[in-house]
Amino acid sequence: MRQPQHEPMTGAPDRVTIYEVGARDGLQNEKSIVPVEVKAQFVRRMLAAGLETVEITSFVSPRWVPQLADAADLVTALGADALGTQRPVLVPNERGLDRALDLGVSSVAIFGSATETFASRNLNSTVLDQFTMFEPVAKRAKDEGLWLRAYVSMCFGDPWEGDVPIDQVVDVCARMMDLGADQLSLGDTIGVATPGHVGRLLAALAERGIGADRVAVHFHDTYGQALANSLEAIRLGVRTIDASAGGLGGCPYAKSATGNLATEDLVWALHGMGVSTGVDLEALVATSVWMAEQLGRPSPSRVVKALSGG
Amino acid sequence: MRQPQHEPMTGAPDRVTIYEVGARDGLQNEKSIVPVEVKAQFVRRMLAAGLETVEITSFVSPRWVPQLADAADLVTALGADALGTQRPVLVPNERGLDRALDLGVSSVAIFGSATETFASRNLNSTVLDQFTMFEPVAKRAKDEGLWLRAYVSMCFGDPWEGDVPIDQVVDVCARMMDLGADQLSLGDTIGVATPGHVGRLLAALAERGIGADRVAVHFHDTYGQALANSLEAIRLGVRTIDASAGGLGGCPYAKSATGNLATEDLVWALHGMGVSTGVDLEALVATSVWMAEQLGRPSPSRVVKALSGG
């Protein structure tokens, strides 16, 4: 299979960590409900393809996200493959954390909002009240010795509110990190960010003491900007990039159902630039082609299309 | 219509020139033959949307590219809109130049290859012999006072040969510029380039005396890298970016029919970064939606999809 021409980039890091969200952020936005055995095979194939950090699922209420009602079954089916600090699960609240702890997970993520409208619609809360909700989750997670990630969504734009001021985002991020999070993931939930915006938000966070070493970025490709924004974040010191195998997923609130940055498109860029990821591109493309068959529609990843002749 | 949040990027230029290739590179790769009146309207709408540099057509043999057999009719139909230094036409050989000169064009482009296989398949020549073919075209164009662009295709990879050594590309580019070209356009015809590769080629060209101010870049999005590569070129001093309204076109030799970098996706990034282009994004999206209707298939541009609810 074709590989990118190896032309190392001046100043690029030796390695970048891909935080794979396809099994959670990808599948939670699929219309169809994927059988738990298929999900388990998907995760196992991603691990076999060299992805090291794989978010497994979300212990969200099945009432809100029926696609992930099988969270406990999936963790059980995966056994040791679902455990360890590099296998986070999302826990929206204390009940979710209880379920995750019962299964022995050692890494969790909470999911907040930078905007009032999304806090209201997605969390049934306000920007201020969400911290009250997260506080006991974060405290217990840290007391139990878990690794904790804090997602902040709508960091670069909101579908209802339009522009989102950087100061507002920084305030929310700082409050989330004050809860004891080990890593912050800046979400461009509707895919509108541009590289200058990425740089300005990272600079503003650094001024508040949140350096790029504790930051991950999470771009959706709705406006075709996800790869450019991710590479800009890497240029500015970020070393963890969220991506989704095959570009699975999408934001249910945006009109067009484009998904996360496709892991394969990111891997193509990074390997070409001489940045290692641990990923076997051929095995990952085969995994995404197989998963697309399970879902009954082609992968939106351009690399997957190009390399599979799709 | 939604516009990108204005977050100027440190070090970005005030303005970038978009060299619009949709009417030529886009339509020459369409299966269907588009009526000349539709093409004329397409060009006029792009000009009205603020695109200033628009490649109109190619005076190639109708035997090879029947889609552009109407080149003379299109220039005639456009009248003054098709003339001037910012309305180049492609001329593959002396006969093409004759036809263009008869119509009063003042700006032409020649189209070479960095690799033997593409020179053989596309030009029925060799890398060395192509210069013999271009020499009289370039000489007459300069004698007549025309502005001259030199395209070099397969600069970053070749579908048959795989990797293409940078030295080989620089040799071809230097020979093309020695013919008297005012601008060099580096073509990633199959969309495989990555940002480190862009930087290394630009550095190698600068060492041979071809500075970024005389270079344009021309990326296809087959592997999802086109925007990231274009922004990297801008970061390194390039000020002219080739793009295609709606992402029209594609490389007939690549398996997947993805087109050029979509002008709208580029405009979204640049306007967000505070770089002006002169383009009215709403008018351009409307133009691409209209053109997609003429062609009977949706635009592959992610910005067009997102902003038109497609």
Tab-separated table of N, CA, C and O in Angstrom, chain B residues 19 25 110-112 114 149-157 166 168-174 176-177 183-191 193 197-206 210-212 214-220 226 229-230 233 236 238 240-243 260:
chain	number	residue	atom	x	y	z
B	19	TYR	N	-5.619	31.788	-7.050
B	19	TYR	CA	-5.579	31.546	-8.502
B	19	TYR	C	-6.640	30.479	-8.760
B	19	TYR	O	-6.460	29.301	-8.431
B	25	ASP	N	-9.076	23.448	-14.727
B	25	ASP	CA	-8.675	22.168	-14.120
B	25	ASP	C	-9.892	21.415	-13.603
B	25	ASP	O	-9.938	20.183	-13.635
B	110	ILE	N	1.880	27.222	-19.396
B	110	ILE	CA	2.313	25.959	-19.984
B	110	ILE	C	2.327	24.914	-18.878
B	110	ILE	O	2.318	25.246	-17.690
B	111	PHE	N	2.324	23.639	-19.276
B	111	PHE	CA	2.038	22.573	-18.315
B	111	PHE	C	3.033	21.433	-18.491
B	111	PHE	O	2.923	20.652	-19.431
B	112	GLY	N	4.023	21.350	-17.612
B	112	GLY	CA	5.059	20.323	-17.722
B	112	GLY	C	4.943	19.254	-16.661
B	112	GLY	O	4.071	19.299	-15.801
B	114	ALA	N	7.114	16.662	-13.856
B	114	ALA	CA	8.341	16.376	-13.104
B	114	ALA	C	8.775	14.920	-13.248
B	114	ALA	O	9.876	14.566	-12.848
B	149	ARG	N	2.878	31.627	-16.970
B	149	ARG	CA	2.959	30.717	-15.819
B	149	ARG	C	3.459	29.354	-16.287
B	149	ARG	O	3.065	28.880	-17.357
B	150	ALA	N	4.290	28.710	-15.462
B	150	ALA	CA	4.737	27.350	-15.761
B	150	ALA	C	4.221	26.402	-14.683
B	150	ALA	O	4.615	26.494	-13.516
B	151	TYR	N	3.312	25.529	-15.072
B	151	TYR	CA	2.881	24.456	-14.172
B	151	TYR	C	3.899	23.326	-14.236
B	151	TYR	O	4.362	22.964	-15.322
B	152	VAL	N	4.189	22.745	-13.072
B	152	VAL	CA	4.932	21.487	-13.070
B	152	VAL	C	4.092	20.485	-12.270
B	152	VAL	O	3.783	20.716	-11.089
B	153	SER	N	3.703	19.421	-12.915
B	153	SER	CA	2.831	18.441	-12.260
B	153	SER	C	3.654	17.306	-11.654
B	153	SER	O	4.824	17.126	-11.981
B	154	MET	N	3.035	16.557	-10.758
B	154	MET	CA	3.652	15.408	-10.062
B	154	MET	C	4.889	15.812	-9.248
B	154	MET	O	5.851	15.057	-9.152
B	155	CYS	N	4.840	16.998	-8.672
B	155	CYS	CA	5.988	17.485	-7.884
B	155	CYS	C	6.168	16.740	-6.566
B	155	CYS	O	7.237	16.811	-5.951
B	156	PHE	N	5.121	16.094	-6.075
B	156	PHE	CA	5.189	15.508	-4.727
B	156	PHE	C	4.950	13.998	-4.707
B	156	PHE	O	4.871	13.389	-3.641
B	157	GLY	N	4.808	13.420	-5.880
B	157	GLY	CA	4.525	11.988	-5.941
B	157	GLY	C	3.909	11.692	-7.290
B	157	GLY	O	3.326	12.577	-7.916
B	166	ILE	N	13.215	15.212	-4.618
B	166	ILE	CA	13.126	16.669	-4.671
B	166	ILE	C	14.107	17.250	-5.700
B	166	ILE	O	13.757	18.181	-6.436
B	168	GLN	N	15.068	16.057	-8.490
B	168	GLN	CA	14.488	15.884	-9.828
B	168	GLN	C	13.441	16.969	-10.108
B	168	GLN	O	13.411	17.556	-11.196
B	169	VAL	N	12.618	17.273	-9.101
B	169	VAL	CA	11.589	18.306	-9.262
B	169	VAL	C	12.238	19.676	-9.456
B	169	VAL	O	11.830	20.456	-10.329
B	170	VAL	N	13.262	19.948	-8.655
B	170	VAL	CA	13.927	21.251	-8.745
B	170	VAL	C	14.569	21.429	-10.120
B	170	VAL	O	14.495	22.517	-10.711
B	171	ASP	N	15.161	20.369	-10.653
B	171	ASP	CA	15.761	20.465	-11.993
B	171	ASP	C	14.718	20.851	-13.032
B	171	ASP	O	14.950	21.732	-13.865
B	172	VAL	N	13.572	20.190	-12.980
B	172	VAL	CA	12.515	20.484	-13.953
B	172	VAL	C	12.013	21.924	-13.754
B	172	VAL	O	11.844	22.681	-14.716
B	173	CYS	N	11.798	22.306	-12.498
B	173	CYS	CA	11.292	23.665	-12.219
B	173	CYS	C	12.281	24.724	-12.717
B	173	CYS	O	11.874	25.731	-13.300
B	174	ALA	N	13.564	24.487	-12.480
B	174	ALA	CA	14.572	25.470	-12.897
B	174	ALA	C	14.585	25.611	-14.419
B	174	ALA	O	14.664	26.731	-14.953
B	176	MET	N	12.062	25.077	-16.404
B	176	MET	CA	10.824	25.780	-16.787
B	176	MET	C	10.974	27.279	-16.549
B	176	MET	O	10.549	28.093	-17.380
B	177	MET	N	11.565	27.656	-15.430
B	177	MET	CA	11.737	29.080	-15.145
B	177	MET	C	12.760	29.710	-16.086
B	177	MET	O	12.638	30.880	-16.454
B	183	GLN	N	5.850	32.911	-13.240
B	183	GLN	CA	5.376	32.216	-12.037
B	183	GLN	C	5.453	30.708	-12.261
B	183	GLN	O	5.217	30.229	-13.370
B	184	LEU	N	5.799	30.016	-11.174
B	184	LEU	CA	5.880	28.562	-11.178
B	184	LEU	C	4.741	28.042	-10.312
B	184	LEU	O	4.546	28.532	-9.200
B	185	SER	N	3.987	27.058	-10.822
B	185	SER	CA	2.952	26.443	-9.986
B	185	SER	C	3.320	24.989	-9.724
B	185	SER	O	3.400	24.168	-10.651
B	186	LEU	N	3.552	24.680	-8.447
B	186	LEU	CA	3.970	23.338	-8.037
B	186	LEU	C	2.744	22.462	-7.846
B	186	LEU	O	1.963	22.684	-6.922
B	187	GLY	N	2.584	21.480	-8.710
B	187	GLY	CA	1.373	20.665	-8.677
B	187	GLY	C	1.528	19.369	-7.906
B	187	GLY	O	2.441	18.583	-8.152
B	188	ASP	N	0.602	19.163	-6.953
B	188	ASP	CA	0.500	17.857	-6.289
B	188	ASP	C	-0.686	17.162	-6.928
B	188	ASP	O	-1.778	17.079	-6.374
B	189	THR	N	-0.445	16.635	-8.109
B	189	THR	CA	-1.507	16.169	-8.997
B	189	THR	C	-2.337	15.044	-8.395
B	189	THR	O	-3.513	14.906	-8.694
B	190	ILE	N	-1.707	14.237	-7.523
B	190	ILE	CA	-2.448	13.111	-6.934
B	190	ILE	C	-2.688	13.293	-5.431
B	190	ILE	O	-3.165	12.381	-4.763
B	191	GLY	N	-2.369	14.478	-4.920
B	191	GLY	CA	-2.797	14.822	-3.561
B	191	GLY	C	-2.098	14.106	-2.425
B	191	GLY	O	-2.678	13.958	-1.346
B	193	ALA	N	1.015	14.993	-1.006
B	193	ALA	CA	2.027	15.781	-0.285
B	193	ALA	C	1.663	15.987	1.181
B	193	ALA	O	0.491	15.921	1.560
B	197	HIS	N	7.164	18.097	3.321
B	197	HIS	CA	7.565	17.980	1.915
B	197	HIS	C	7.474	19.342	1.214
B	197	HIS	O	8.361	19.721	0.449
B	198	VAL	N	6.405	20.057	1.511
B	198	VAL	CA	6.215	21.402	0.943
B	198	VAL	C	7.395	22.293	1.334
B	198	VAL	O	7.996	22.966	0.488
B	199	GLY	N	7.737	22.255	2.612
B	199	GLY	CA	8.831	23.098	3.092
B	199	GLY	C	10.168	22.731	2.465
B	199	GLY	O	10.953	23.609	2.104
B	200	ARG	N	10.412	21.445	2.322
B	200	ARG	CA	11.705	21.023	1.762
B	200	ARG	C	11.816	21.387	0.285
B	200	ARG	O	12.886	21.797	-0.180
B	201	LEU	N	10.706	21.258	-0.451
B	201	LEU	CA	10.761	21.627	-1.864
B	201	LEU	C	10.947	23.141	-2.016
B	201	LEU	O	11.760	23.599	-2.837
B	202	LEU	N	10.227	23.912	-1.217
B	202	LEU	CA	10.383	25.379	-1.300
B	202	LEU	C	11.814	25.791	-0.953
B	202	LEU	O	12.390	26.677	-1.603
B	203	ALA	N	12.389	25.149	0.052
B	203	ALA	CA	13.769	25.483	0.435
B	203	ALA	C	14.746	25.130	-0.686
B	203	ALA	O	15.665	25.901	-0.996
B	204	ALA	N	14.523	23.976	-1.305
B	204	ALA	CA	15.419	23.557	-2.391
B	204	ALA	C	15.289	24.491	-3.595
B	204	ALA	O	16.277	24.798	-4.270
B	205	LEU	N	14.091	24.957	-3.865
B	205	LEU	CA	13.887	25.910	-4.971
B	205	LEU	C	14.575	27.235	-4.664
B	205	LEU	O	15.204	27.842	-5.537
B	206	ALA	N	14.444	27.694	-3.423
B	206	ALA	CA	15.078	28.965	-3.034
B	206	ALA	C	16.593	28.876	-3.208
B	206	ALA	O	17.234	29.835	-3.667
B	210	ILE	N	14.968	30.314	-6.982
B	210	ILE	CA	13.535	30.503	-7.243
B	210	ILE	C	12.848	30.749	-5.902
B	210	ILE	O	12.532	29.817	-5.159
B	211	GLY	N	12.646	32.011	-5.575
B	211	GLY	CA	12.085	32.375	-4.281
B	211	GLY	C	10.581	32.170	-4.226
B	211	GLY	O	9.904	32.068	-5.265
B	212	ALA	N	10.048	32.127	-2.991
B	212	ALA	CA	8.625	31.871	-2.777
B	212	ALA	C	7.742	32.920	-3.456
B	212	ALA	O	6.586	32.662	-3.777
B	214	ARG	N	7.869	33.924	-6.395
B	214	ARG	CA	7.550	33.547	-7.778
B	214	ARG	C	6.846	32.194	-7.848
B	214	ARG	O	6.615	31.644	-8.921
B	215	VAL	N	6.514	31.643	-6.682
B	215	VAL	CA	5.955	30.288	-6.631
B	215	VAL	C	4.483	30.314	-6.224
B	215	VAL	O	4.087	31.064	-5.332
B	216	ALA	N	3.685	29.494	-6.899
B	216	ALA	CA	2.316	29.194	-6.470
B	216	ALA	C	2.259	27.702	-6.154
B	216	ALA	O	3.114	26.938	-6.596
B	217	VAL	N	1.277	27.309	-5.363
B	217	VAL	CA	1.123	25.879	-5.062
B	217	VAL	C	-0.272	25.415	-5.473
B	217	VAL	O	-1.244	26.163	-5.405
B	218	HIS	N	-0.325	24.164	-5.879
B	218	HIS	CA	-1.532	23.615	-6.505
B	218	HIS	C	-1.768	22.220	-5.925
B	218	HIS	O	-1.183	21.241	-6.384
B	219	PHE	N	-2.616	22.167	-4.909
B	219	PHE	CA	-2.820	20.891	-4.219
B	219	PHE	C	-4.181	20.280	-4.526
B	219	PHE	O	-5.193	20.972	-4.536
B	220	HIS	N	-4.161	18.986	-4.743
B	220	HIS	CA	-5.414	18.225	-4.807
B	220	HIS	C	-5.645	17.613	-3.428
B	220	HIS	O	-4.712	17.413	-2.656
B	226	ALA	N	-4.759	19.016	1.379
B	226	ALA	CA	-4.585	20.198	0.521
B	226	ALA	C	-4.565	21.509	1.312
B	226	ALA	O	-3.727	22.387	1.057
B	229	ASN	N	-1.375	21.811	3.519
B	229	ASN	CA	-0.195	22.094	2.692
B	229	ASN	C	-0.196	23.539	2.180
B	229	ASN	O	0.850	24.187	2.137
B	230	SER	N	-1.364	24.027	1.812
B	230	SER	CA	-1.449	25.399	1.296
B	230	SER	C	-1.100	26.410	2.393
B	230	SER	O	-0.382	27.384	2.147
B	233	ALA	N	2.564	26.467	2.927
B	233	ALA	CA	3.232	27.247	1.868
B	233	ALA	C	3.120	28.747	2.166
B	233	ALA	O	4.095	29.494	2.002
B	236	LEU	N	5.483	29.878	4.687
B	236	LEU	CA	6.853	29.920	4.189
B	236	LEU	C	7.029	30.953	3.074
B	236	LEU	O	8.039	30.945	2.375
B	238	VAL	N	4.856	31.808	0.343
B	238	VAL	CA	4.102	31.742	-0.909
B	238	VAL	C	2.863	32.625	-0.784
B	238	VAL	O	2.229	32.666	0.280
B	240	THR	N	0.498	32.954	-3.619
B	240	THR	CA	-0.516	32.595	-4.610
B	240	THR	C	-0.869	31.123	-4.425
B	240	THR	O	0.003	30.255	-4.470
B	241	ILE	N	-2.158	30.881	-4.185
B	241	ILE	CA	-2.628	29.513	-3.938
B	241	ILE	C	-3.654	29.139	-5.006
B	241	ILE	O	-4.638	29.854	-5.198
B	242	ASP	N	-3.426	28.033	-5.680
B	242	ASP	CA	-4.397	27.535	-6.650
B	242	ASP	C	-5.536	26.838	-5.900
B	242	ASP	O	-5.299	26.082	-4.953
B	243	ALA	N	-6.748	27.095	-6.342
B	243	ALA	CA	-7.904	26.433	-5.734
B	243	ALA	C	-9.029	26.411	-6.752
B	243	ALA	O	-8.996	27.132	-7.755
B	260	ASN	N	-9.468	19.419	-6.709
B	260	ASN	CA	-8.543	20.413	-6.183
B	260	ASN	C	-8.989	20.841	-4.793
B	260	ASN	O	-10.138	20.636	-4.398
